[in-house]
Amino acid sequence: MLLDAIETRALAQLPTAPDSMDPSRSWSCTAIGRAAVLALYDELILAPKPGLVSLIDSGSHDDMDASTFYRSLFALRHYFSDMAALGQQRVPFSQLQTRGIAAEARMQAATGGINTHRGAIFMLGLLCAAAGACLPFRTLTPATIRDQLQTLWGAALQARSLQASSALPGGRAVRRYGLQGANQEAAQGFPTLFETAWPAWQVAVNILSPHSTPVAERQLQTVGLHTFFSVMAVLDDSNLAHRGGLEGLHYARRCAAQYLQAGSAFTPDAMQRAQDLHQAFMKRRLSPGGAADTLSACCWLDRLQAYAPGGASQRRPTGA
């Protein structure tokens, strides 16, 4: 009962969905951070995502469920806005890194040491900082966010990518199998996000709503699943490699490619095919956490459009 009360309070204090805000407001560090928290919620509620936690079940995980993610989101509710503010100040990378380490400690304290959002703390944190750096230019697009990330912190990220990978499970998998991990992705300006995920998101929106109107709430599952499988088909997901070795990574990529080739999320049987893959991944204990992080970042890019001066999101937000 106490846990339920804590979780209810946490959800009640999550940021307000962008569509409920004053439309006269534009981008700000607070808006950037709110979009990030709600994007992580978007990722959590999307189902079926093969092997991953959702509101329906815990996927391939025995140590976490949706309530664990809620506690983590509540603990991180100020982190992303803080990162945007640091980015607006154009601080050195070392200050971003220090703030990220502190956020990870808060996450672990909230979850009892369980890693719910370590990848998102790194990836979305950097992206929020880059978005904050864009605020003086009053232009906040995927292209300008990526440009600021590489201009301000590209050299530091490149140096970081050349260092030995971390001793955490994903880092060990990167070293063992010679994969392109999160550090390498960041050093290149997150190519999977900007060159695969975001274009896939736009393709799905254009298919479902060819006349540039926001897609309906019920269509967001289709948009999310098409984007998710597009990412999983190409990403060097160290979470998959850690759990299943190269065989598990290649299996997941093949499954994603076959899903896309069979019509992706746009066919009448798309949800059942995704559910079948969810069961198959659970049997193999596979969890594409890297793809989930990239999907969250893509949801964040879209949510930012709700704050654009005179602009509108391509979809209606699902959060809170």
PDB file of C-alpha atoms in Angstrom:
ATOM      1  CA  MET A   1       0.000   0.000   0.000  1.00  0.00           C
ATOM      2  CA  LEU A   2       2.793   2.416   0.866  1.00  0.00           C
ATOM      3  CA  LEU A   3       4.547   1.671  -2.425  1.00  0.00           C
ATOM      4  CA  ASP A   4       1.321   2.264  -4.334  1.00  0.00           C
ATOM      5  CA  ALA A   5       0.890   5.619  -2.598  1.00  0.00           C
ATOM      6  CA  ILE A   6       4.463   6.659  -3.423  1.00  0.00           C
ATOM      7  CA  GLU A   7       4.030   5.704  -7.064  1.00  0.00           C
ATOM      8  CA  THR A   8       0.704   7.527  -7.306  1.00  0.00           C
ATOM      9  CA  ARG A   9       2.322  10.654  -5.873  1.00  0.00           C
ATOM     10  CA  ALA A  10       5.253  10.338  -8.275  1.00  0.00           C
ATOM     11  CA  LEU A  11       2.979  10.100 -11.304  1.00  0.00           C
ATOM     12  CA  ALA A  12       0.908  13.032 -10.101  1.00  0.00           C
ATOM     13  CA  GLN A  13       4.061  15.165  -9.976  1.00  0.00           C
ATOM     14  CA  LEU A  14       5.371  14.207 -13.401  1.00  0.00           C
ATOM     15  CA  PRO A  15       5.540  17.215 -15.736  1.00  0.00           C
ATOM     16  CA  THR A  16       2.352  18.373 -17.386  1.00  0.00           C
ATOM     17  CA  ALA A  17       1.879  17.146 -20.957  1.00  0.00           C
ATOM     18  CA  PRO A  18       2.854  19.831 -23.502  1.00  0.00           C
ATOM     19  CA  ASP A  19      -0.606  20.101 -25.060  1.00  0.00           C
ATOM     20  CA  SER A  20      -2.030  21.232 -21.720  1.00  0.00           C
ATOM     21  CA  MET A  21       0.427  24.128 -21.452  1.00  0.00           C
ATOM     22  CA  ASP A  22      -0.104  27.708 -22.494  1.00  0.00           C
ATOM     23  CA  PRO A  23       0.402  27.652 -26.291  1.00  0.00           C
ATOM     24  CA  SER A  24       2.089  31.053 -26.127  1.00  0.00           C
ATOM     25  CA  ARG A  25       5.059  29.464 -24.353  1.00  0.00           C
ATOM     26  CA  SER A  26       8.064  28.450 -26.388  1.00  0.00           C
ATOM     27  CA  TRP A  27      11.223  26.472 -25.773  1.00  0.00           C
ATOM     28  CA  SER A  28      12.906  26.710 -22.399  1.00  0.00           C
ATOM     29  CA  CYS A  29      15.169  24.546 -20.271  1.00  0.00           C
ATOM     30  CA  THR A  30      12.120  23.475 -18.293  1.00  0.00           C
ATOM     31  CA  ALA A  31      10.228  22.538 -21.444  1.00  0.00           C
ATOM     32  CA  ILE A  32      13.195  20.565 -22.751  1.00  0.00           C
ATOM     33  CA  GLY A  33      13.402  18.619 -19.482  1.00  0.00           C
ATOM     34  CA  ARG A  34       9.665  17.984 -19.347  1.00  0.00           C
ATOM     35  CA  ALA A  35       9.745  16.605 -22.854  1.00  0.00           C
ATOM     36  CA  ALA A  36      12.525  14.216 -21.846  1.00  0.00           C
ATOM     37  CA  VAL A  37      10.662  12.830 -18.810  1.00  0.00           C
ATOM     38  CA  LEU A  38       7.489  12.353 -20.825  1.00  0.00           C
ATOM     39  CA  ALA A  39       9.436  10.735 -23.657  1.00  0.00           C
ATOM     40  CA  LEU A  40      10.735   8.122 -21.214  1.00  0.00           C
ATOM     41  CA  TYR A  41       7.140   7.548 -20.166  1.00  0.00           C
ATOM     42  CA  ASP A  42       6.196   7.177 -23.854  1.00  0.00           C
ATOM     43  CA  GLU A  43       8.786   4.437 -24.207  1.00  0.00           C
ATOM     44  CA  LEU A  44       7.609   2.641 -21.076  1.00  0.00           C
ATOM     45  CA  ILE A  45       3.957   2.469 -22.098  1.00  0.00           C
ATOM     46  CA  LEU A  46       4.628   1.292 -25.659  1.00  0.00           C
ATOM     47  CA  ALA A  47       3.870  -2.407 -26.035  1.00  0.00           C
ATOM     48  CA  PRO A  48       4.604  -4.998 -27.137  1.00  0.00           C
ATOM     49  CA  LYS A  49       8.326  -4.180 -27.303  1.00  0.00           C
ATOM     50  CA  PRO A  50      10.215  -7.501 -27.529  1.00  0.00           C
ATOM     51  CA  GLY A  51      11.876  -8.318 -24.227  1.00  0.00           C
ATOM     52  CA  LEU A  52      11.325  -4.918 -22.614  1.00  0.00           C
ATOM     53  CA  VAL A  53       9.393  -3.699 -19.593  1.00  0.00           C
ATOM     54  CA  SER A  54       5.982  -2.105 -20.169  1.00  0.00           C
ATOM     55  CA  LEU A  55       2.820  -1.582 -18.160  1.00  0.00           C
ATOM     56  CA  ILE A  56       1.759  -5.075 -19.237  1.00  0.00           C
ATOM     57  CA  ASP A  57       4.704  -7.139 -18.016  1.00  0.00           C
ATOM     58  CA  SER A  58       8.406  -7.103 -17.149  1.00  0.00           C
ATOM     59  CA  GLY A  59       9.638  -8.639 -20.389  1.00  0.00           C
ATOM     60  CA  SER A  60      12.970 -10.413 -19.955  1.00  0.00           C
ATOM     61  CA  HIS A  61      13.644  -8.775 -16.579  1.00  0.00           C
ATOM     62  CA  ASP A  62      13.230 -10.388 -13.168  1.00  0.00           C
ATOM     63  CA  ASP A  63      14.493  -7.407 -11.166  1.00  0.00           C
ATOM     64  CA  MET A  64      12.258  -4.583 -12.401  1.00  0.00           C
ATOM     65  CA  ASP A  65       8.763  -3.709 -13.515  1.00  0.00           C
ATOM     66  CA  ALA A  66       6.807  -0.581 -14.448  1.00  0.00           C
ATOM     67  CA  SER A  67       6.746   0.626 -10.834  1.00  0.00           C
ATOM     68  CA  THR A  68      10.550   0.565 -10.793  1.00  0.00           C
ATOM     69  CA  PHE A  69      10.553   2.835 -13.831  1.00  0.00           C
ATOM     70  CA  TYR A  70       8.078   5.190 -12.197  1.00  0.00           C
ATOM     71  CA  ARG A  71      10.346   5.608  -9.187  1.00  0.00           C
ATOM     72  CA  SER A  72      13.296   6.238 -11.483  1.00  0.00           C
ATOM     73  CA  LEU A  73      11.401   8.840 -13.515  1.00  0.00           C
ATOM     74  CA  PHE A  74      10.424  10.667 -10.358  1.00  0.00           C
ATOM     75  CA  ALA A  75      14.043  10.686  -9.182  1.00  0.00           C
ATOM     76  CA  LEU A  76      15.203  12.091 -12.528  1.00  0.00           C
ATOM     77  CA  ARG A  77      12.471  14.705 -12.927  1.00  0.00           C
ATOM     78  CA  HIS A  78      14.868  17.674 -12.525  1.00  0.00           C
ATOM     79  CA  TYR A  79      17.954  16.168 -14.146  1.00  0.00           C
ATOM     80  CA  PHE A  80      17.103  16.802 -17.783  1.00  0.00           C
ATOM     81  CA  SER A  81      16.122  20.442 -17.220  1.00  0.00           C
ATOM     82  CA  ASP A  82      19.366  20.924 -15.306  1.00  0.00           C
ATOM     83  CA  MET A  83      21.305  19.486 -18.242  1.00  0.00           C
ATOM     84  CA  ALA A  84      19.541  21.866 -20.618  1.00  0.00           C
ATOM     85  CA  ALA A  85      20.518  24.771 -18.363  1.00  0.00           C
ATOM     86  CA  LEU A  86      24.143  23.620 -18.321  1.00  0.00           C
ATOM     87  CA  GLY A  87      24.043  23.360 -22.087  1.00  0.00           C
ATOM     88  CA  GLN A  88      22.647  26.855 -22.372  1.00  0.00           C
ATOM     89  CA  GLN A  89      25.692  27.994 -20.393  1.00  0.00           C
ATOM     90  CA  ARG A  90      27.942  25.972 -22.753  1.00  0.00           C
ATOM     91  CA  VAL A  91      29.838  24.400 -19.885  1.00  0.00           C
ATOM     92  CA  PRO A  92      32.759  21.994 -20.409  1.00  0.00           C
ATOM     93  CA  PHE A  93      31.915  18.329 -20.874  1.00  0.00           C
ATOM     94  CA  SER A  94      33.329  17.517 -17.448  1.00  0.00           C
ATOM     95  CA  GLN A  95      30.463  19.428 -15.816  1.00  0.00           C
ATOM     96  CA  LEU A  96      27.886  17.503 -17.842  1.00  0.00           C
ATOM     97  CA  GLN A  97      29.583  14.285 -16.816  1.00  0.00           C
ATOM     98  CA  THR A  98      29.520  15.230 -13.133  1.00  0.00           C
ATOM     99  CA  ARG A  99      25.804  16.000 -13.307  1.00  0.00           C
ATOM    100  CA  GLY A 100      25.136  12.700 -15.070  1.00  0.00           C
ATOM    101  CA  ILE A 101      27.005  10.728 -12.408  1.00  0.00           C
ATOM    102  CA  ALA A 102      24.916  12.414  -9.711  1.00  0.00           C
ATOM    103  CA  ALA A 103      21.718  11.578 -11.605  1.00  0.00           C
ATOM    104  CA  GLU A 104      22.747   7.946 -11.873  1.00  0.00           C
ATOM    105  CA  ALA A 105      23.255   7.853  -8.107  1.00  0.00           C
ATOM    106  CA  ARG A 106      19.747   9.265  -7.609  1.00  0.00           C
ATOM    107  CA  MET A 107      18.321   6.636  -9.938  1.00  0.00           C
ATOM    108  CA  GLN A 108      20.037   3.826  -8.082  1.00  0.00           C
ATOM    109  CA  ALA A 109      18.898   5.166  -4.722  1.00  0.00           C
ATOM    110  CA  ALA A 110      15.308   5.289  -5.986  1.00  0.00           C
ATOM    111  CA  THR A 111      15.367   1.796  -7.504  1.00  0.00           C
ATOM    112  CA  GLY A 112      17.498  -0.056  -4.972  1.00  0.00           C
ATOM    113  CA  GLY A 113      20.477  -0.246  -7.308  1.00  0.00           C
ATOM    114  CA  ILE A 114      18.546  -1.354 -10.389  1.00  0.00           C
ATOM    115  CA  ASN A 115      19.570   0.120 -13.735  1.00  0.00           C
ATOM    116  CA  THR A 116      16.399   1.454 -15.297  1.00  0.00           C
ATOM    117  CA  HIS A 117      17.656   4.548 -17.113  1.00  0.00           C
ATOM    118  CA  ARG A 118      21.467   4.596 -17.180  1.00  0.00           C
ATOM    119  CA  GLY A 119      21.517   4.722 -20.978  1.00  0.00           C
ATOM    120  CA  ALA A 120      18.902   7.469 -21.059  1.00  0.00           C
ATOM    121  CA  ILE A 121      20.777   9.501 -18.441  1.00  0.00           C
ATOM    122  CA  PHE A 122      23.737   9.521 -20.823  1.00  0.00           C
ATOM    123  CA  MET A 123      21.983   9.864 -24.174  1.00  0.00           C
ATOM    124  CA  LEU A 124      18.999  12.058 -23.335  1.00  0.00           C
ATOM    125  CA  GLY A 125      21.098  14.065 -20.913  1.00  0.00           C
ATOM    126  CA  LEU A 126      23.557  14.991 -23.651  1.00  0.00           C
ATOM    127  CA  LEU A 127      20.739  15.772 -26.053  1.00  0.00           C
ATOM    128  CA  CYS A 128      19.037  18.037 -23.522  1.00  0.00           C
ATOM    129  CA  ALA A 129      22.326  19.867 -23.022  1.00  0.00           C
ATOM    130  CA  ALA A 130      22.645  20.304 -26.781  1.00  0.00           C
ATOM    131  CA  ALA A 131      19.066  21.553 -26.972  1.00  0.00           C
ATOM    132  CA  GLY A 132      19.808  24.064 -24.219  1.00  0.00           C
ATOM    133  CA  ALA A 133      22.765  25.300 -26.243  1.00  0.00           C
ATOM    134  CA  CYS A 134      20.375  25.972 -29.141  1.00  0.00           C
ATOM    135  CA  LEU A 135      18.102  28.268 -27.139  1.00  0.00           C
ATOM    136  CA  PRO A 136      19.999  31.517 -27.863  1.00  0.00           C
ATOM    137  CA  PHE A 137      19.535  30.855 -31.588  1.00  0.00           C
ATOM    138  CA  ARG A 138      15.755  30.314 -31.190  1.00  0.00           C
ATOM    139  CA  THR A 139      16.059  27.367 -33.551  1.00  0.00           C
ATOM    140  CA  LEU A 140      15.531  23.942 -32.050  1.00  0.00           C
ATOM    141  CA  THR A 141      15.500  21.219 -34.704  1.00  0.00           C
ATOM    142  CA  PRO A 142      17.094  17.773 -34.885  1.00  0.00           C
ATOM    143  CA  ALA A 143      19.784  19.238 -37.154  1.00  0.00           C
ATOM    144  CA  THR A 144      20.662  22.139 -34.841  1.00  0.00           C
ATOM    145  CA  ILE A 145      20.650  19.893 -31.753  1.00  0.00           C
ATOM    146  CA  ARG A 146      23.067  17.481 -33.395  1.00  0.00           C
ATOM    147  CA  ASP A 147      25.232  20.341 -34.634  1.00  0.00           C
ATOM    148  CA  GLN A 148      25.541  21.889 -31.166  1.00  0.00           C
ATOM    149  CA  LEU A 149      26.320  18.519 -29.600  1.00  0.00           C
ATOM    150  CA  GLN A 150      29.211  17.954 -31.987  1.00  0.00           C
ATOM    151  CA  THR A 151      30.426  21.557 -31.979  1.00  0.00           C
ATOM    152  CA  LEU A 152      30.537  21.990 -28.208  1.00  0.00           C
ATOM    153  CA  TRP A 153      31.401  18.536 -26.912  1.00  0.00           C
ATOM    154  CA  GLY A 154      32.367  16.488 -29.965  1.00  0.00           C
ATOM    155  CA  ALA A 155      36.092  16.525 -29.170  1.00  0.00           C
ATOM    156  CA  ALA A 156      35.497  15.438 -25.564  1.00  0.00           C
ATOM    157  CA  LEU A 157      33.106  12.705 -26.680  1.00  0.00           C
ATOM    158  CA  GLN A 158      35.598  11.516 -29.269  1.00  0.00           C
ATOM    159  CA  ALA A 159      38.326  11.311 -26.621  1.00  0.00           C
ATOM    160  CA  ARG A 160      35.934   9.445 -24.322  1.00  0.00           C
ATOM    161  CA  SER A 161      35.101   6.957 -27.078  1.00  0.00           C
ATOM    162  CA  LEU A 162      38.806   6.083 -27.449  1.00  0.00           C
ATOM    163  CA  GLN A 163      39.140   5.201 -23.786  1.00  0.00           C
ATOM    164  CA  ALA A 164      38.563   1.694 -22.499  1.00  0.00           C
ATOM    165  CA  SER A 165      34.878   0.842 -22.255  1.00  0.00           C
ATOM    166  CA  SER A 166      33.319   0.795 -18.813  1.00  0.00           C
ATOM    167  CA  ALA A 167      33.382  -2.251 -16.571  1.00  0.00           C
ATOM    168  CA  LEU A 168      29.587  -2.398 -16.655  1.00  0.00           C
ATOM    169  CA  PRO A 169      27.938  -5.276 -18.566  1.00  0.00           C
ATOM    170  CA  GLY A 170      27.303  -3.239 -21.709  1.00  0.00           C
ATOM    171  CA  GLY A 171      30.862  -1.935 -21.743  1.00  0.00           C
ATOM    172  CA  ARG A 172      32.250  -5.443 -21.406  1.00  0.00           C
ATOM    173  CA  ALA A 173      30.129  -6.568 -24.349  1.00  0.00           C
ATOM    174  CA  VAL A 174      31.412  -3.654 -26.455  1.00  0.00           C
ATOM    175  CA  ARG A 175      35.020  -4.675 -25.757  1.00  0.00           C
ATOM    176  CA  ARG A 176      34.479  -8.378 -26.190  1.00  0.00           C
ATOM    177  CA  TYR A 177      32.641  -8.192 -29.502  1.00  0.00           C
ATOM    178  CA  GLY A 178      34.100  -5.011 -30.989  1.00  0.00           C
ATOM    179  CA  LEU A 179      30.763  -3.219 -31.098  1.00  0.00           C
ATOM    180  CA  GLN A 180      29.977   0.465 -31.517  1.00  0.00           C
ATOM    181  CA  GLY A 181      28.682   1.291 -28.059  1.00  0.00           C
ATOM    182  CA  ALA A 182      27.003   4.336 -26.581  1.00  0.00           C
ATOM    183  CA  ASN A 183      30.267   6.292 -26.357  1.00  0.00           C
ATOM    184  CA  GLN A 184      31.003   5.746 -30.033  1.00  0.00           C
ATOM    185  CA  GLU A 185      27.426   6.672 -30.980  1.00  0.00           C
ATOM    186  CA  ALA A 186      27.713   9.888 -28.975  1.00  0.00           C
ATOM    187  CA  ALA A 187      31.069  10.762 -30.542  1.00  0.00           C
ATOM    188  CA  GLN A 188      29.438  10.547 -33.977  1.00  0.00           C
ATOM    189  CA  GLY A 189      26.444  12.636 -32.965  1.00  0.00           C
ATOM    190  CA  PHE A 190      24.086   9.685 -32.422  1.00  0.00           C
ATOM    191  CA  PRO A 191      23.748   8.592 -36.054  1.00  0.00           C
ATOM    192  CA  THR A 192      21.198   5.870 -35.281  1.00  0.00           C
ATOM    193  CA  LEU A 193      18.874   8.452 -33.746  1.00  0.00           C
ATOM    194  CA  PHE A 194      19.215  11.133 -36.390  1.00  0.00           C
ATOM    195  CA  GLU A 195      19.715   8.984 -39.494  1.00  0.00           C
ATOM    196  CA  THR A 196      17.477   5.992 -38.729  1.00  0.00           C
ATOM    197  CA  ALA A 197      15.030   6.562 -35.869  1.00  0.00           C
ATOM    198  CA  TRP A 198      13.883  10.095 -36.642  1.00  0.00           C
ATOM    199  CA  PRO A 199      13.397   9.432 -40.378  1.00  0.00           C
ATOM    200  CA  ALA A 200      11.482   6.232 -39.514  1.00  0.00           C
ATOM    201  CA  TRP A 201       9.259   8.204 -37.123  1.00  0.00           C
ATOM    202  CA  GLN A 202       8.493  10.745 -39.838  1.00  0.00           C
ATOM    203  CA  VAL A 203       7.758   8.015 -42.387  1.00  0.00           C
ATOM    204  CA  ALA A 204       5.239   6.438 -40.025  1.00  0.00           C
ATOM    205  CA  VAL A 205       3.567   9.776 -39.271  1.00  0.00           C
ATOM    206  CA  ASN A 206       3.323  10.584 -42.979  1.00  0.00           C
ATOM    207  CA  ILE A 207       1.802   7.185 -43.761  1.00  0.00           C
ATOM    208  CA  LEU A 208      -0.797   7.485 -41.021  1.00  0.00           C
ATOM    209  CA  SER A 209      -1.493  11.185 -41.510  1.00  0.00           C
ATOM    210  CA  PRO A 210      -0.510  12.255 -45.027  1.00  0.00           C
ATOM    211  CA  HIS A 211      -2.159  15.676 -44.682  1.00  0.00           C
ATOM    212  CA  SER A 212       0.177  16.913 -41.916  1.00  0.00           C
ATOM    213  CA  THR A 213      -2.396  16.689 -39.138  1.00  0.00           C
ATOM    214  CA  PRO A 214      -1.380  15.177 -35.781  1.00  0.00           C
ATOM    215  CA  VAL A 215      -1.776  11.428 -35.665  1.00  0.00           C
ATOM    216  CA  ALA A 216      -4.481  10.069 -33.385  1.00  0.00           C
ATOM    217  CA  GLU A 217      -3.680   8.693 -29.952  1.00  0.00           C
ATOM    218  CA  ARG A 218      -4.462   5.144 -31.073  1.00  0.00           C
ATOM    219  CA  GLN A 219      -1.931   5.478 -33.911  1.00  0.00           C
ATOM    220  CA  LEU A 220       1.017   6.257 -31.654  1.00  0.00           C
ATOM    221  CA  GLN A 221       1.570   2.562 -31.027  1.00  0.00           C
ATOM    222  CA  THR A 222       2.076   2.057 -34.763  1.00  0.00           C
ATOM    223  CA  VAL A 223       4.498   4.997 -35.006  1.00  0.00           C
ATOM    224  CA  GLY A 224       6.462   3.811 -31.983  1.00  0.00           C
ATOM    225  CA  LEU A 225       6.718   0.194 -33.064  1.00  0.00           C
ATOM    226  CA  HIS A 226       7.822   1.071 -36.599  1.00  0.00           C
ATOM    227  CA  THR A 227      10.517   3.330 -35.168  1.00  0.00           C
ATOM    228  CA  PHE A 228      11.583   0.782 -32.552  1.00  0.00           C
ATOM    229  CA  PHE A 229      12.012  -2.068 -35.036  1.00  0.00           C
ATOM    230  CA  SER A 230      13.796   0.232 -37.506  1.00  0.00           C
ATOM    231  CA  VAL A 231      16.347   0.986 -34.784  1.00  0.00           C
ATOM    232  CA  MET A 232      16.734  -2.593 -33.575  1.00  0.00           C
ATOM    233  CA  ALA A 233      17.480  -3.744 -37.132  1.00  0.00           C
ATOM    234  CA  VAL A 234      20.679  -1.658 -37.316  1.00  0.00           C
ATOM    235  CA  LEU A 235      21.885  -0.759 -33.805  1.00  0.00           C
ATOM    236  CA  ASP A 236      24.892  -2.376 -32.118  1.00  0.00           C
ATOM    237  CA  ASP A 237      22.851  -2.922 -28.962  1.00  0.00           C
ATOM    238  CA  SER A 238      25.273  -3.815 -26.187  1.00  0.00           C
ATOM    239  CA  ASN A 239      22.384  -4.903 -23.955  1.00  0.00           C
ATOM    240  CA  LEU A 240      21.488  -7.611 -26.447  1.00  0.00           C
ATOM    241  CA  ALA A 241      25.125  -8.651 -26.809  1.00  0.00           C
ATOM    242  CA  HIS A 242      25.555  -8.812 -23.046  1.00  0.00           C
ATOM    243  CA  ARG A 243      22.563 -11.091 -22.620  1.00  0.00           C
ATOM    244  CA  GLY A 244      22.828 -13.202 -25.756  1.00  0.00           C
ATOM    245  CA  GLY A 245      26.294 -12.711 -27.230  1.00  0.00           C
ATOM    246  CA  LEU A 246      26.734 -11.957 -30.906  1.00  0.00           C
ATOM    247  CA  GLU A 247      24.240 -14.711 -31.679  1.00  0.00           C
ATOM    248  CA  GLY A 248      21.590 -12.918 -29.632  1.00  0.00           C
ATOM    249  CA  LEU A 249      22.376  -9.557 -31.229  1.00  0.00           C
ATOM    250  CA  HIS A 250      22.219 -10.978 -34.745  1.00  0.00           C
ATOM    251  CA  TYR A 251      19.038 -12.876 -33.934  1.00  0.00           C
ATOM    252  CA  ALA A 252      17.351  -9.692 -32.744  1.00  0.00           C
ATOM    253  CA  ARG A 253      18.484  -7.780 -35.811  1.00  0.00           C
ATOM    254  CA  ARG A 254      17.146 -10.521 -38.114  1.00  0.00           C
ATOM    255  CA  CYS A 255      13.821 -10.519 -36.295  1.00  0.00           C
ATOM    256  CA  ALA A 256      13.557  -6.743 -36.619  1.00  0.00           C
ATOM    257  CA  ALA A 257      14.442  -6.812 -40.321  1.00  0.00           C
ATOM    258  CA  GLN A 258      11.871  -9.532 -40.960  1.00  0.00           C
ATOM    259  CA  TYR A 259       9.246  -7.570 -39.062  1.00  0.00           C
ATOM    260  CA  LEU A 260       9.882  -4.531 -41.232  1.00  0.00           C
ATOM    261  CA  GLN A 261       9.888  -6.588 -44.432  1.00  0.00           C
ATOM    262  CA  ALA A 262       6.530  -8.129 -43.507  1.00  0.00           C
ATOM    263  CA  GLY A 263       4.907  -4.701 -43.479  1.00  0.00           C
ATOM    264  CA  SER A 264       6.260  -3.346 -40.214  1.00  0.00           C
ATOM    265  CA  ALA A 265       3.589  -2.015 -37.852  1.00  0.00           C
ATOM    266  CA  PHE A 266       1.193  -1.077 -40.651  1.00  0.00           C
ATOM    267  CA  THR A 267      -0.443  -4.472 -41.263  1.00  0.00           C
ATOM    268  CA  PRO A 268      -3.524  -5.935 -39.522  1.00  0.00           C
ATOM    269  CA  ASP A 269      -1.398  -8.600 -37.823  1.00  0.00           C
ATOM    270  CA  ALA A 270       1.409  -6.228 -36.797  1.00  0.00           C
ATOM    271  CA  MET A 271       0.618  -6.251 -33.081  1.00  0.00           C
ATOM    272  CA  GLN A 272       0.351 -10.035 -32.962  1.00  0.00           C
ATOM    273  CA  ARG A 273       3.698 -10.388 -34.752  1.00  0.00           C
ATOM    274  CA  ALA A 274       5.259  -8.007 -32.238  1.00  0.00           C
ATOM    275  CA  GLN A 275       3.714  -9.975 -29.375  1.00  0.00           C
ATOM    276  CA  ASP A 276       5.082 -13.246 -30.791  1.00  0.00           C
ATOM    277  CA  LEU A 277       8.554 -11.687 -30.902  1.00  0.00           C
ATOM    278  CA  HIS A 278       8.081 -10.448 -27.352  1.00  0.00           C
ATOM    279  CA  GLN A 279       7.491 -14.026 -26.203  1.00  0.00           C
ATOM    280  CA  ALA A 280      10.470 -15.285 -28.221  1.00  0.00           C
ATOM    281  CA  PHE A 281      12.772 -12.652 -26.743  1.00  0.00           C
ATOM    282  CA  MET A 282      11.621 -13.475 -23.217  1.00  0.00           C
ATOM    283  CA  LYS A 283      12.445 -17.153 -23.772  1.00  0.00           C
ATOM    284  CA  ARG A 284      15.957 -16.134 -24.821  1.00  0.00           C
ATOM    285  CA  ARG A 285      16.215 -13.506 -22.038  1.00  0.00           C
ATOM    286  CA  LEU A 286      16.986 -10.814 -24.627  1.00  0.00           C
ATOM    287  CA  SER A 287      16.378  -7.134 -23.894  1.00  0.00           C
ATOM    288  CA  PRO A 288      17.134  -4.446 -26.521  1.00  0.00           C
ATOM    289  CA  GLY A 289      17.736  -1.634 -24.049  1.00  0.00           C
ATOM    290  CA  GLY A 290      19.800   0.411 -26.482  1.00  0.00           C
ATOM    291  CA  ALA A 291      16.927   0.457 -28.960  1.00  0.00           C
ATOM    292  CA  ALA A 292      14.614   1.563 -26.148  1.00  0.00           C
ATOM    293  CA  ASP A 293      16.918   4.483 -25.299  1.00  0.00           C
ATOM    294  CA  THR A 294      17.006   5.565 -28.936  1.00  0.00           C
ATOM    295  CA  LEU A 295      13.228   5.338 -29.192  1.00  0.00           C
ATOM    296  CA  SER A 296      12.917   7.535 -26.093  1.00  0.00           C
ATOM    297  CA  ALA A 297      15.204  10.118 -27.687  1.00  0.00           C
ATOM    298  CA  CYS A 298      13.077  10.050 -30.818  1.00  0.00           C
ATOM    299  CA  CYS A 299       9.910  10.621 -28.770  1.00  0.00           C
ATOM    300  CA  TRP A 300      11.726  13.547 -27.157  1.00  0.00           C
ATOM    301  CA  LEU A 301      12.584  15.096 -30.529  1.00  0.00           C
ATOM    302  CA  ASP A 302       8.937  14.947 -31.491  1.00  0.00           C
ATOM    303  CA  ARG A 303       7.687  16.302 -28.178  1.00  0.00           C
ATOM    304  CA  LEU A 304       9.929  19.346 -28.567  1.00  0.00           C
ATOM    305  CA  GLN A 305       7.838  20.381 -31.550  1.00  0.00           C
ATOM    306  CA  ALA A 306       4.933  21.041 -29.182  1.00  0.00           C
ATOM    307  CA  TYR A 307       6.970  23.909 -27.760  1.00  0.00           C
ATOM    308  CA  ALA A 308       8.022  25.386 -31.079  1.00  0.00           C
ATOM    309  CA  PRO A 309       6.894  29.010 -31.504  1.00  0.00           C
ATOM    310  CA  GLY A 310       3.925  28.752 -33.832  1.00  0.00           C
ATOM    311  CA  GLY A 311       4.545  25.043 -34.319  1.00  0.00           C
ATOM    312  CA  ALA A 312       2.728  21.854 -33.425  1.00  0.00           C
ATOM    313  CA  SER A 313       3.739  18.347 -32.572  1.00  0.00           C
ATOM    314  CA  GLN A 314       3.290  15.654 -35.180  1.00  0.00           C
ATOM    315  CA  ARG A 315       1.428  13.609 -32.586  1.00  0.00           C
ATOM    316  CA  ARG A 316      -0.680  14.122 -29.499  1.00  0.00           C
ATOM    317  CA  PRO A 317       1.350  13.514 -26.333  1.00  0.00           C
ATOM    318  CA  THR A 318       0.536  10.420 -24.326  1.00  0.00           C
ATOM    319  CA  GLY A 319       1.951  11.412 -20.966  1.00  0.00           C
ATOM    320  CA  ALA A 320       0.451  12.114 -17.571  1.00  0.00           C
TER     321      ALA A 320
END
